[in-house]
Coordinates of C-alpha atoms and ligand atoms in Angstrom, one line a residue:
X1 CA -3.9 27.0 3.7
X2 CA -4.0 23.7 5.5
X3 CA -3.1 20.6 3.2
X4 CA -2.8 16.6 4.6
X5 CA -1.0 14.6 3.1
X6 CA -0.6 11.1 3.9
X7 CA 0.3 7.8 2.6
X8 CA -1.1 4.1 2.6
X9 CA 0.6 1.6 0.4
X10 CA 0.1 -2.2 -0.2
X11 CA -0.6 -4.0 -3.4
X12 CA -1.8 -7.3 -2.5
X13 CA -1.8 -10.5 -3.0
X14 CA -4.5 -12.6 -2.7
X15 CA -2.8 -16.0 -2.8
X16 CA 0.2 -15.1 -0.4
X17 CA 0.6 -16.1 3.1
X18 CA 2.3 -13.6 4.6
X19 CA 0.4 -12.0 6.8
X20 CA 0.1 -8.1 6.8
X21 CA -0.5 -6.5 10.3
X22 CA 0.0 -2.7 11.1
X23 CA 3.7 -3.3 11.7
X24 CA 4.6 -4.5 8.3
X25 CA 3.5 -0.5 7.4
X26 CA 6.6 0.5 9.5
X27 CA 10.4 0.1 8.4
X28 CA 11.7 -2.1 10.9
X29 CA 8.3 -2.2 12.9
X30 CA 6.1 -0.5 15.7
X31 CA 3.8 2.4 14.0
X32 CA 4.2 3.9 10.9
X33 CA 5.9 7.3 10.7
X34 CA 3.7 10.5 10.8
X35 CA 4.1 13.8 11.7
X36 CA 7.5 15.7 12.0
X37 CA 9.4 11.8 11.7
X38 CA 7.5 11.3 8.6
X39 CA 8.0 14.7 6.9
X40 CA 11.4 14.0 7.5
X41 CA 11.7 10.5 6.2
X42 CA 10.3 11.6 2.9
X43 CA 11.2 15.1 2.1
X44 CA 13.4 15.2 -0.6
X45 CA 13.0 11.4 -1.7
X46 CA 12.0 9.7 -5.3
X47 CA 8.5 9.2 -3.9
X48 CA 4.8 10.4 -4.7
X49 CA 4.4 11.4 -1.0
X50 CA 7.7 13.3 -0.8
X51 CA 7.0 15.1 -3.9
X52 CA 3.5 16.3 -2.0
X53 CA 5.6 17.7 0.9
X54 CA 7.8 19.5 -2.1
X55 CA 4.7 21.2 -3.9
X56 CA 3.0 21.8 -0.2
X57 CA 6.0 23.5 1.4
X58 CA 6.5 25.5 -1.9
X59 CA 2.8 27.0 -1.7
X60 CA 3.5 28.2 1.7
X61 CA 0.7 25.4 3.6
X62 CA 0.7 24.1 6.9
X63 CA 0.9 20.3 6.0
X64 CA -0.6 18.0 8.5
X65 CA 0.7 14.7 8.0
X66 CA -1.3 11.6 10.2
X67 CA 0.2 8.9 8.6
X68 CA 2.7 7.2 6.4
X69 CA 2.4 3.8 5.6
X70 CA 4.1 1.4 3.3
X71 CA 4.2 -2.3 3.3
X72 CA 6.0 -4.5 1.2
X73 CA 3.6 -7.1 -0.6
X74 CA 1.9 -9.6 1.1
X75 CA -1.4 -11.3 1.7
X76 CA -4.9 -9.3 2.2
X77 CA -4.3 -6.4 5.0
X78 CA -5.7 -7.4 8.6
X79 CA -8.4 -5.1 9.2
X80 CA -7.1 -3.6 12.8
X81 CA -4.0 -2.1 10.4
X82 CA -6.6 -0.7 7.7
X83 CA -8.8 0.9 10.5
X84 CA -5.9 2.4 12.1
X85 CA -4.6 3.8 8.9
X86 CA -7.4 4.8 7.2
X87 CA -8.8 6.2 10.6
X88 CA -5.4 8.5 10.9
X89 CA -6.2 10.1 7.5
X90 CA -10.3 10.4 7.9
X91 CA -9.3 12.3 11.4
X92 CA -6.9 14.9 10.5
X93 CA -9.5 15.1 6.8
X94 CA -12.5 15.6 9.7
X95 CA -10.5 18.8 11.5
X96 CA -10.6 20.4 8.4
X97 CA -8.4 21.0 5.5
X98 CA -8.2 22.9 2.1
X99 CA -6.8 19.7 0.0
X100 CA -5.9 16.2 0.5
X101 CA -2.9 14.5 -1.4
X102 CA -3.0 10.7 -1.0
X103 CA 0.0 8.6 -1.7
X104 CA -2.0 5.1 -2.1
X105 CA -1.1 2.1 -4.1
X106 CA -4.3 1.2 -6.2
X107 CA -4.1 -2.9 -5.5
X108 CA -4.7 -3.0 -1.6
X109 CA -7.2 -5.8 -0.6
X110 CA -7.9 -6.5 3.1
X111 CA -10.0 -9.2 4.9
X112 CA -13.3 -7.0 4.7
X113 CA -12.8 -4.3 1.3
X114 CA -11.5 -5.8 -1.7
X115 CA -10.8 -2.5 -3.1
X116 CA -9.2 -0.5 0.2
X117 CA -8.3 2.8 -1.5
X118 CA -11.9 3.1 -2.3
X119 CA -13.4 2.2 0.8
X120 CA -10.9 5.5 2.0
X121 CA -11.9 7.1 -0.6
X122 CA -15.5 6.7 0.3
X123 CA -14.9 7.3 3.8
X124 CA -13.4 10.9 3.4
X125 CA -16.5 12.1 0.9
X126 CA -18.8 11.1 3.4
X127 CA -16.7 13.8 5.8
X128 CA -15.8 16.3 3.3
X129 CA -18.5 16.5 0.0
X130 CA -16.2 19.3 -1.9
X131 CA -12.6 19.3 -0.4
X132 CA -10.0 18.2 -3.3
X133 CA -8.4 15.1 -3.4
X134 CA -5.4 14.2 -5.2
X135 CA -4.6 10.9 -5.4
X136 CA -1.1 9.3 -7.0
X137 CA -1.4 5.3 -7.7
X138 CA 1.0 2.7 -8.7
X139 CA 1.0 1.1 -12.2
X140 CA -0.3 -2.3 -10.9
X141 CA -3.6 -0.2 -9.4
X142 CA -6.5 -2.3 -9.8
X143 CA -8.9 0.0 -10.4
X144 CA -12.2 0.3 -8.5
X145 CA -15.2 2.9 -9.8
X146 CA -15.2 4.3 -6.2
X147 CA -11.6 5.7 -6.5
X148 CA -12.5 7.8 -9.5
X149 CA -15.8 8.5 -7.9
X150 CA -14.5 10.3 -4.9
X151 CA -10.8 11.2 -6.2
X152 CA -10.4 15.1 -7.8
X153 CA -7.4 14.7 -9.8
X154 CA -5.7 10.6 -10.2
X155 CA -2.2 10.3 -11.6
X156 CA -0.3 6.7 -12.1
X157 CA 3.3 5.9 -12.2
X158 CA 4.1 6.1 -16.3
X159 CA 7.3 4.2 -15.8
X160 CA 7.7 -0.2 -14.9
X161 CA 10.6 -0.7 -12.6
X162 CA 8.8 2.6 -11.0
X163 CA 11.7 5.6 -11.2
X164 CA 8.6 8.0 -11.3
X165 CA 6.9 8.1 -7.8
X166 CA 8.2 11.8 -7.6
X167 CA 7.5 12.7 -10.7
X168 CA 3.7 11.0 -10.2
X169 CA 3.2 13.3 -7.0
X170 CA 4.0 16.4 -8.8
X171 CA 1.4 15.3 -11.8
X172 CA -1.6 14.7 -9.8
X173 CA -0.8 17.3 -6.7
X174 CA -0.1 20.0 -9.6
X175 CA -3.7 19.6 -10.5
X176 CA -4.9 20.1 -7.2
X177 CA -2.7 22.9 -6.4
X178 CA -3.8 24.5 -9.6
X179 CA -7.3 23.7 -8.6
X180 CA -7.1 25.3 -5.9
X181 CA -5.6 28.9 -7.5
X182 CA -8.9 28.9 -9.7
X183 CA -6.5 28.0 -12.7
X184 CA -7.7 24.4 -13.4
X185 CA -11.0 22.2 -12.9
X186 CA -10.0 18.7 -13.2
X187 CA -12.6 16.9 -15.0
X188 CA -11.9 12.7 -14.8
X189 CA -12.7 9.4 -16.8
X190 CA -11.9 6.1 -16.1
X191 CA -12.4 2.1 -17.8
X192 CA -11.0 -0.5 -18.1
X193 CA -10.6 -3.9 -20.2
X194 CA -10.8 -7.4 -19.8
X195 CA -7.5 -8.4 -19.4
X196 CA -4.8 -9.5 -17.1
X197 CA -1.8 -8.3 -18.5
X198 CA 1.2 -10.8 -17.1
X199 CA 4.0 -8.8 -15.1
X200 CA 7.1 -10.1 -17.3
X201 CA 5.6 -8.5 -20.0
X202 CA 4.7 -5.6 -18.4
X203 CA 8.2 -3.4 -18.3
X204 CA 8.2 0.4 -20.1
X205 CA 10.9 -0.4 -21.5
X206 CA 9.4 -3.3 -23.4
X207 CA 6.2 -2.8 -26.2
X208 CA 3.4 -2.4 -25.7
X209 CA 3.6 -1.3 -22.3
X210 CA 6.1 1.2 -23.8
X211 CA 3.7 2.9 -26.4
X212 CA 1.0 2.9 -24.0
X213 CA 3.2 5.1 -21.4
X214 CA 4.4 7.5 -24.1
X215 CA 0.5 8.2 -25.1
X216 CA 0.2 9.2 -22.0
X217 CA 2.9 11.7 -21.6
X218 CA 2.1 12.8 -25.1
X219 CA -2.1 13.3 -24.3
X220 CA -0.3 15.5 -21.0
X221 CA 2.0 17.4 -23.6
X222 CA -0.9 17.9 -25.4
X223 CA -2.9 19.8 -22.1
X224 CA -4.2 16.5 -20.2
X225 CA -4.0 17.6 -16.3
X226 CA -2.8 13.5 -16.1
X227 CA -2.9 10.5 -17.9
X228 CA -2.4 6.7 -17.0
X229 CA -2.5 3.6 -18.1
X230 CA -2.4 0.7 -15.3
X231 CA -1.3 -2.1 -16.0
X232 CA -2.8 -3.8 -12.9
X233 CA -2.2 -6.6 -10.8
X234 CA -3.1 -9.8 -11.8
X235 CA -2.2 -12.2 -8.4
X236 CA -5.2 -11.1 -7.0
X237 CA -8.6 -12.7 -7.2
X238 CA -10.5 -9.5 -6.9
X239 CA -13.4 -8.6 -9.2
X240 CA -11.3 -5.7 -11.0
X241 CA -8.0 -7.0 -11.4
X242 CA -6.6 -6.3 -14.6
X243 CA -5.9 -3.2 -17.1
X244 CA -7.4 0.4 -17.2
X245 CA -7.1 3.9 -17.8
X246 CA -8.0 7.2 -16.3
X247 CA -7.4 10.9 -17.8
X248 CA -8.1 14.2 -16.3
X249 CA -8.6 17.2 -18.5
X250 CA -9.0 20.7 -17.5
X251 CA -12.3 21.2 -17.6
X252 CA -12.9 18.7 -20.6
X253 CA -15.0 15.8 -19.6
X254 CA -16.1 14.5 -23.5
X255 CA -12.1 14.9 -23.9
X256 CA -11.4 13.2 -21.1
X257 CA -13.4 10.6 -22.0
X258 CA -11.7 10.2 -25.6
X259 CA -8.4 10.3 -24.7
X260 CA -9.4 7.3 -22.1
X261 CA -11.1 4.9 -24.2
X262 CA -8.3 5.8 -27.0
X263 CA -5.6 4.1 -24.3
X264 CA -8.0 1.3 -23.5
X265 CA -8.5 0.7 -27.0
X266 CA -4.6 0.7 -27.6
X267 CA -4.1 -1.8 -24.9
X268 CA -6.7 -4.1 -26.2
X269 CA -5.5 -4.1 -29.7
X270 CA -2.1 -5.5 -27.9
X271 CA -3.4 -7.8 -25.3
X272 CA -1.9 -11.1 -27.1
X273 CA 1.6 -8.9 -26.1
X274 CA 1.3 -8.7 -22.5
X275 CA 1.0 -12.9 -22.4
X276 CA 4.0 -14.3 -21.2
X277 CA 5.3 -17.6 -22.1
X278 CA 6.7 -19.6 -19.1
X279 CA 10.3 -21.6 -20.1
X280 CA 11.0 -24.7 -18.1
X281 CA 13.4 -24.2 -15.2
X282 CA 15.5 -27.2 -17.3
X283 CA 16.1 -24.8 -20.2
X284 CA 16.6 -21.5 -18.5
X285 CA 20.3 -23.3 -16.8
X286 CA 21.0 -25.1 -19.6
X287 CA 21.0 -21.7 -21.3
X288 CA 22.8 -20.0 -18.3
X289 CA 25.6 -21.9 -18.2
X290 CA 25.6 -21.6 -22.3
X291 CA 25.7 -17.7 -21.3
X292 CA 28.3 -17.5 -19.2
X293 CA 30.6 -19.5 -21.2
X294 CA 30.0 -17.6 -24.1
X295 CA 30.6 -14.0 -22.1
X296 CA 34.2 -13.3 -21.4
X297 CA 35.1 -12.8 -17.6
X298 CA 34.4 -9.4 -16.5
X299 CA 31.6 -8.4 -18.6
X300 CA 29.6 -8.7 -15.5
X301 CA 26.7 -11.4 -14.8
X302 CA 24.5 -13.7 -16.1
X303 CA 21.4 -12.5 -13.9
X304 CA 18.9 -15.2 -13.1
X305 CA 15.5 -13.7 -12.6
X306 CA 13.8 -16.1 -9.4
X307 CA 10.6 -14.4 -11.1
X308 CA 7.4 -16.7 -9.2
X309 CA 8.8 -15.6 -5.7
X310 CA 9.1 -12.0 -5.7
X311 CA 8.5 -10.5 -2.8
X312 CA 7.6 -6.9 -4.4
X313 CA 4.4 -9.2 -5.9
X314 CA 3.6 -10.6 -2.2
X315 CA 6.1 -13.5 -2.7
X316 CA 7.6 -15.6 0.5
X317 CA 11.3 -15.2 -0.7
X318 CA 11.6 -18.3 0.4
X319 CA 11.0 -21.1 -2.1
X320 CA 14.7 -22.8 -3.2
X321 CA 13.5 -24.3 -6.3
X322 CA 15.6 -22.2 -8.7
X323 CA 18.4 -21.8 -6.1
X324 CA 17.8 -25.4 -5.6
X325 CA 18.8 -26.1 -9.4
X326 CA 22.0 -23.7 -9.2
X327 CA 23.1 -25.6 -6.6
X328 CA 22.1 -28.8 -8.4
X329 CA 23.8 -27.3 -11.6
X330 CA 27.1 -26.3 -9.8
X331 CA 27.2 -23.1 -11.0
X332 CA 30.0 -21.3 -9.4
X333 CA 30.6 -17.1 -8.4
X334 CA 27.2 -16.9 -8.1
X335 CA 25.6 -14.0 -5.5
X336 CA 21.8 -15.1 -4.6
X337 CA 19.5 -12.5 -3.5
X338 CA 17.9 -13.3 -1.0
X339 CA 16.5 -16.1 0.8
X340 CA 13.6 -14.6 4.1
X341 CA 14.4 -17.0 6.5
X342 CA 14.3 -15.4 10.6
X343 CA 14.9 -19.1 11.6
X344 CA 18.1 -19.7 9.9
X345 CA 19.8 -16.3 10.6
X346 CA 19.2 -16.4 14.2
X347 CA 21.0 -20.1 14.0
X348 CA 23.9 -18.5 12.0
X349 CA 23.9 -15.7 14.5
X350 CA 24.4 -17.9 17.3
X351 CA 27.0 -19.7 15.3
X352 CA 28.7 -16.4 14.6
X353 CA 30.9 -14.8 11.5
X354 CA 33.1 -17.5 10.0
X355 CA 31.8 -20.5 11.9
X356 CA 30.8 -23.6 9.2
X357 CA 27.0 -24.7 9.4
X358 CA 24.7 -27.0 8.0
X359 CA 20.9 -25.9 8.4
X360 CA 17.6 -26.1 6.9
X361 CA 16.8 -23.3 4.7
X362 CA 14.1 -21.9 3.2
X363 CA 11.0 -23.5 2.5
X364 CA 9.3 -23.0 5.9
X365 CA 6.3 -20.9 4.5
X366 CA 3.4 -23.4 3.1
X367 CA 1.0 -21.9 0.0
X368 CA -2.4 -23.4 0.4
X369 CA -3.9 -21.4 -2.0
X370 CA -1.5 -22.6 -4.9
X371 CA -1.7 -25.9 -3.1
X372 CA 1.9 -26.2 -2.1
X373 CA 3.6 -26.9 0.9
X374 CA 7.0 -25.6 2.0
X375 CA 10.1 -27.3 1.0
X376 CA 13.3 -26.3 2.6
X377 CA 16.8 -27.5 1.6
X378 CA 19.8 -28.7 4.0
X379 CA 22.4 -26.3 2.9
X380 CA 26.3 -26.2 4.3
X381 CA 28.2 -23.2 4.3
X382 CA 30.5 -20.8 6.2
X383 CA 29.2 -17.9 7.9
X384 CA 30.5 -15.0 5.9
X385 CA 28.8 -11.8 7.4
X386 CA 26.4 -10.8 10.0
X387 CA 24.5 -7.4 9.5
X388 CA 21.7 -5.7 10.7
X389 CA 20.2 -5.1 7.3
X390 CA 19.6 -1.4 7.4
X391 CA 20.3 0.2 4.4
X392 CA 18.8 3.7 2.1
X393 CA 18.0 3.4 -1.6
X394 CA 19.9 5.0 -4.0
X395 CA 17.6 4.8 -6.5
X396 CA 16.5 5.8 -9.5
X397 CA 13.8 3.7 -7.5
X398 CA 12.8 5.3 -4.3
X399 CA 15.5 7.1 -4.3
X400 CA 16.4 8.3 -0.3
X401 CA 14.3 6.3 1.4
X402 CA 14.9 3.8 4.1
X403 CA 14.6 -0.2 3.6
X404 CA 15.3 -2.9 6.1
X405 CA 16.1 -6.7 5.5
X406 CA 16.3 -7.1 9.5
X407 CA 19.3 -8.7 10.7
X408 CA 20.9 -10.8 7.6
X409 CA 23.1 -13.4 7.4
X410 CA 25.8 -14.0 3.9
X411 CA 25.5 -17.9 3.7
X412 CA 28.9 -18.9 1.6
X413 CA 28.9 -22.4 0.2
X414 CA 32.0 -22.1 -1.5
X415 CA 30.2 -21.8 -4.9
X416 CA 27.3 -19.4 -3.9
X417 CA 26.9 -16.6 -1.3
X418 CA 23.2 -16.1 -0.6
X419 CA 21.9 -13.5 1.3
X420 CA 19.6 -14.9 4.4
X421 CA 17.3 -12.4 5.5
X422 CA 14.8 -11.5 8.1
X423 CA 12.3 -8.6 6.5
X424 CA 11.0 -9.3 2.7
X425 CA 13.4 -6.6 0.3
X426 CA 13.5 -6.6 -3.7
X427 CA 16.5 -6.3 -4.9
X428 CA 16.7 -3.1 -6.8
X429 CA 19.3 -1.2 -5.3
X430 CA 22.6 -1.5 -5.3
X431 CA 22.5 -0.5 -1.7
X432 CA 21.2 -3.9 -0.7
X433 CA 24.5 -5.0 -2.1
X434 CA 26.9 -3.3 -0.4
X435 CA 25.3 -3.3 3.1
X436 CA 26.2 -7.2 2.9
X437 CA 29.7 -6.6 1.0
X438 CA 28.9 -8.1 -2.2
X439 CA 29.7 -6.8 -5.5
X440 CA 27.5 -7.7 -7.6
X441 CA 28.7 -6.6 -11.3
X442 CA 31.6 -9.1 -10.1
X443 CA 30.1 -12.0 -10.0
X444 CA 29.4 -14.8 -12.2
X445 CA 25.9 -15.1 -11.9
X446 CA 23.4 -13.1 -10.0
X447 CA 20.2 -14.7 -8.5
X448 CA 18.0 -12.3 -8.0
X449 CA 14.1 -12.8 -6.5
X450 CA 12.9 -10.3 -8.8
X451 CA 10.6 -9.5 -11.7
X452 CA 10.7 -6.3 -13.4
X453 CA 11.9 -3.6 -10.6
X454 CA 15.7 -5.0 -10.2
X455 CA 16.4 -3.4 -13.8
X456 CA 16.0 0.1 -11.8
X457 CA 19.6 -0.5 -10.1
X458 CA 20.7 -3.3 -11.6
X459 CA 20.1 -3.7 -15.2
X460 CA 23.3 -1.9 -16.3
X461 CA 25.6 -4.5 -14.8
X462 CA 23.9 -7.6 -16.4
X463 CA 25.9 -9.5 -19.8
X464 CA 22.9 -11.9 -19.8
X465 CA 19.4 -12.1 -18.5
X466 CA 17.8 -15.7 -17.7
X467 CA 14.1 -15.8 -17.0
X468 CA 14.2 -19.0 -14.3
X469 CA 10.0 -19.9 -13.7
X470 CA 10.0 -21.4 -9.7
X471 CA 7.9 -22.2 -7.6
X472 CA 5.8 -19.5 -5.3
X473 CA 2.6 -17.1 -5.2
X474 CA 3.6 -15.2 -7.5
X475 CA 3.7 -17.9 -10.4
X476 CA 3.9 -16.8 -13.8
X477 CA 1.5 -19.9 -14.6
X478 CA -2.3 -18.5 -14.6
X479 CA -3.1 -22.2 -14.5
X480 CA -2.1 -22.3 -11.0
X481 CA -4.3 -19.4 -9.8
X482 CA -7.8 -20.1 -9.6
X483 CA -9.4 -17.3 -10.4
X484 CA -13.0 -17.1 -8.9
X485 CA -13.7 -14.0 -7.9
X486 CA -12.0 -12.1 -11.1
X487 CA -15.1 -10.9 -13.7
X488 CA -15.4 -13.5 -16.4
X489 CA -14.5 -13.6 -19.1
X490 CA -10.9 -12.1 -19.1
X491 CA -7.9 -12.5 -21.5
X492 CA -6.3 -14.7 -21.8
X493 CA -7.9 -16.9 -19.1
X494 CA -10.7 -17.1 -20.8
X495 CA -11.1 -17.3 -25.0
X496 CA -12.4 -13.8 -26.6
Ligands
LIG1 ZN1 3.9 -1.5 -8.9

């Protein structure tokens, strides 16, 4: 039995600037992994794709792997990177195969196909009508009809920071794999509502996201092949951004069907949930510093949640406006994670470890499409540490795998250390911390450019948790995106 497996990951977004070329699929640059390197980097990890090579090697297949790529969040994918990638998997697909397993995103967008995954999707039908394809998506997919057209068997992360990816693999390549033993015929539905659940309020830890993921695992107790609710992602000015649902039954489709609209349904009922109320930068130190002087030392930090420039949503990492207003607020012990600035750690390079500096930082990226322009700060400090940035997850959140902030810089102003770095990194893992020597559950205050995923590694330290609203792409104010393209109407852009 021949099986490929491959992977192409990107959730974008629409409104950031950073540009996404074929090396941003590739930790540290050059090509993404395939092949022997990429079987490798991923067997044994807390991913969806490493969980394929698990269930593939188990049943004895010759895997053929032509590509794995990953990209942290950014702007829509150039198309010379989508061609190559997508043209990796259609080959080895064309040369024959018994299955595909796909590790995709769900929210990939590039110059010419707002809904990539599809667009592979359709591609690989039009080469193989009957193969099986099992396909595992991330939570913030935003579903196209064309991936449950051409997909056998779709299963979504159940679990927001995402400690699931393995688990996710396992779900929709067991289908396929049962499929394939004459044990199982996947039958699929798929729908969606319309809504635009915001990303702070879309944690499973917090309701209604919460309820919505234990239906799930409950309809799969209860002999659904998979079931998913995404939650999708809403900085994207794509047509089918927002919430939906798919379910696969064995052999069920009227089942199927049910169990589908009963989660869309679910989520609807609990849209006014999933809006977030934004609190003025003003208020969220004030109530810091109120925080921190209420929790004895030792208890571990206030964290400060940077949550409009997060990288993992196709942020910059470089807007200072809420480190701005620590620095403003002279907060003291305070870690700040992280500032992407290439510019500023090759000057601190050149300046070497313990050398004092005074530079421009930050800022250096302009948003047209929120209408702002960069604004860097002059920041003095002492050269603390100089690192190459290379670093592998602990986890829970994909766990084993690789991550590179390029060369990094620890900027120490006496009151806060921020981390300067030169590849876009969320921090989740504690392993971002202690490849630049900080420990974080002893500090003050930790700022962290982060949403939801930094509970994964993180959560367990925190005594306080302070939502900051800055400035960046991914702004929690809907106001500030223009959505044109998203159908209209949709909650809670629109009254319904
Ligand atoms: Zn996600």
């Amino acid at each position: 039995m021949r099986v490929v497996i491959a992977q192409m990951k990107h959730e974008t977004n629409t409104y950031s600037p950073v540009p996404t070329p074929l090396s941003r699929f590739a930790t540290g640059g050059g090509l993404p992994l395939e092949g022997e390197a990429a079987l490798s980097a991923y067997r044994g990890t807390g991913s969806a794709i490493g969980a394929f090579i698990e269930l593939a090697e188990a049943a004895g297949a010759q895997i053929v792997l032509p590509v794995a790529a990953n990209a942290w969040p950014s702007g829509p994918v150039e198309d010379a990177a989508y061609e190559y990638i997508a043209g990796r998997i259609c080959a080895a697909v064309a040369a024959g195969c018994d299955a595909v397993l796909l590790d995709l995103h769900g929210a990939m967008v590039t110059r010419t196909h707002e809904d990539g995954e599809g667009e592979l999707l359709r591609r690989l039908r039009a080469i193989d009508a009957t193969v099986p394809i099992g396909v595992a998506l991330d939570m913030h997919t935003n579903f196209y009809p064309a991936i449950a057209e051409h997909a056998t068997a779709i299963a979504g992360y159940q679990t927001y920071p995402h400690i699931d990816m393995d688990g996710t693999g396992m779900r929709a390549g067991r289908a396929i794999f049962a499929l394939l033993a004459g044990k199982a015929r996947p039958a699929m539905a798929w729908g969606n509502r319309p809504m635009l659940p915001h990303v702070m309020r879309q944690g499973s830890d917090d309701s209604p996201n919460r309820e919505l993921q234990a239906r799930c695992r409950e309809m799969e107790a209860q002999g659904a092949l998979c079931a998913s609710v995404f939650v999708g992602f809403p900085n994207a000015d794509i047509a089918n951004a927002g919430l939906s649902a798919v379910v696969v039954t064995d052999g069920d489709p009227a089942l199927a069907r049910r169990w589908c609209d009963e989660l869309l349904d679910m989520a609807w009922s609990a849209r006014a949930a999933f809006v977030y109320q934004v609190e003025p930068l003003a208020e969220s130190m004030a109530r810091a510093r109120a925080l921190a002087e209420a929790t004895p030392p030792g208890r571990g930090p206030i964290v400060l949640l940077d949550h409009s420039d997060n990288c993992a949503s196709g942020g910059t990492m470089d807007t200072m406006t809420v480190l701005g207003a620590i620095l403003d607020a002279g907060l003291t012990d305070v870690a700040a994670f992280a500032i992407f600035d290439p510019d500023a750690v090759r000057q601190m390079i050149v300046a070497g470890v313990g050398a004092q500096v005074t530079l421009s930082l930050g800022g250096k990226l302009d948003m047209p499409a929120i209408g702002l322009t960069g604004q860097p700060r002059t920041v003095s400090g002492r050269v603390r540490l100089i690192c190459d940035g290379v670093y592998r997850n602990r986890g829970p959140m994909a766990r084993g795998e690789m991550n590179s902030m390029g060369p990094t810089v620890v900027l120490d102003t006496g009151n806060v250390e921020i981390v300067v770095i030169s590849n876009h990194v969320e921090p989740h893992d504690l392993a971002a911390f202690v490849a630049v020597g900080i420990d974080p559950a002893a500090k003050r205050f930790l700022m962290l450019k982060s949403r939801i995923h930094w509970r994964a590694g993180l959560r367990g330290l925190a005594a306080g948790i302070v939502e900051c609203a800055g400035t960046g792409v991914c702004t929690s104010d809907y106001r500030v995106l223009d959505f044109r393209r998203v159908r209209r109407p949709i909650y809670p852009v629109d009254p319904l």
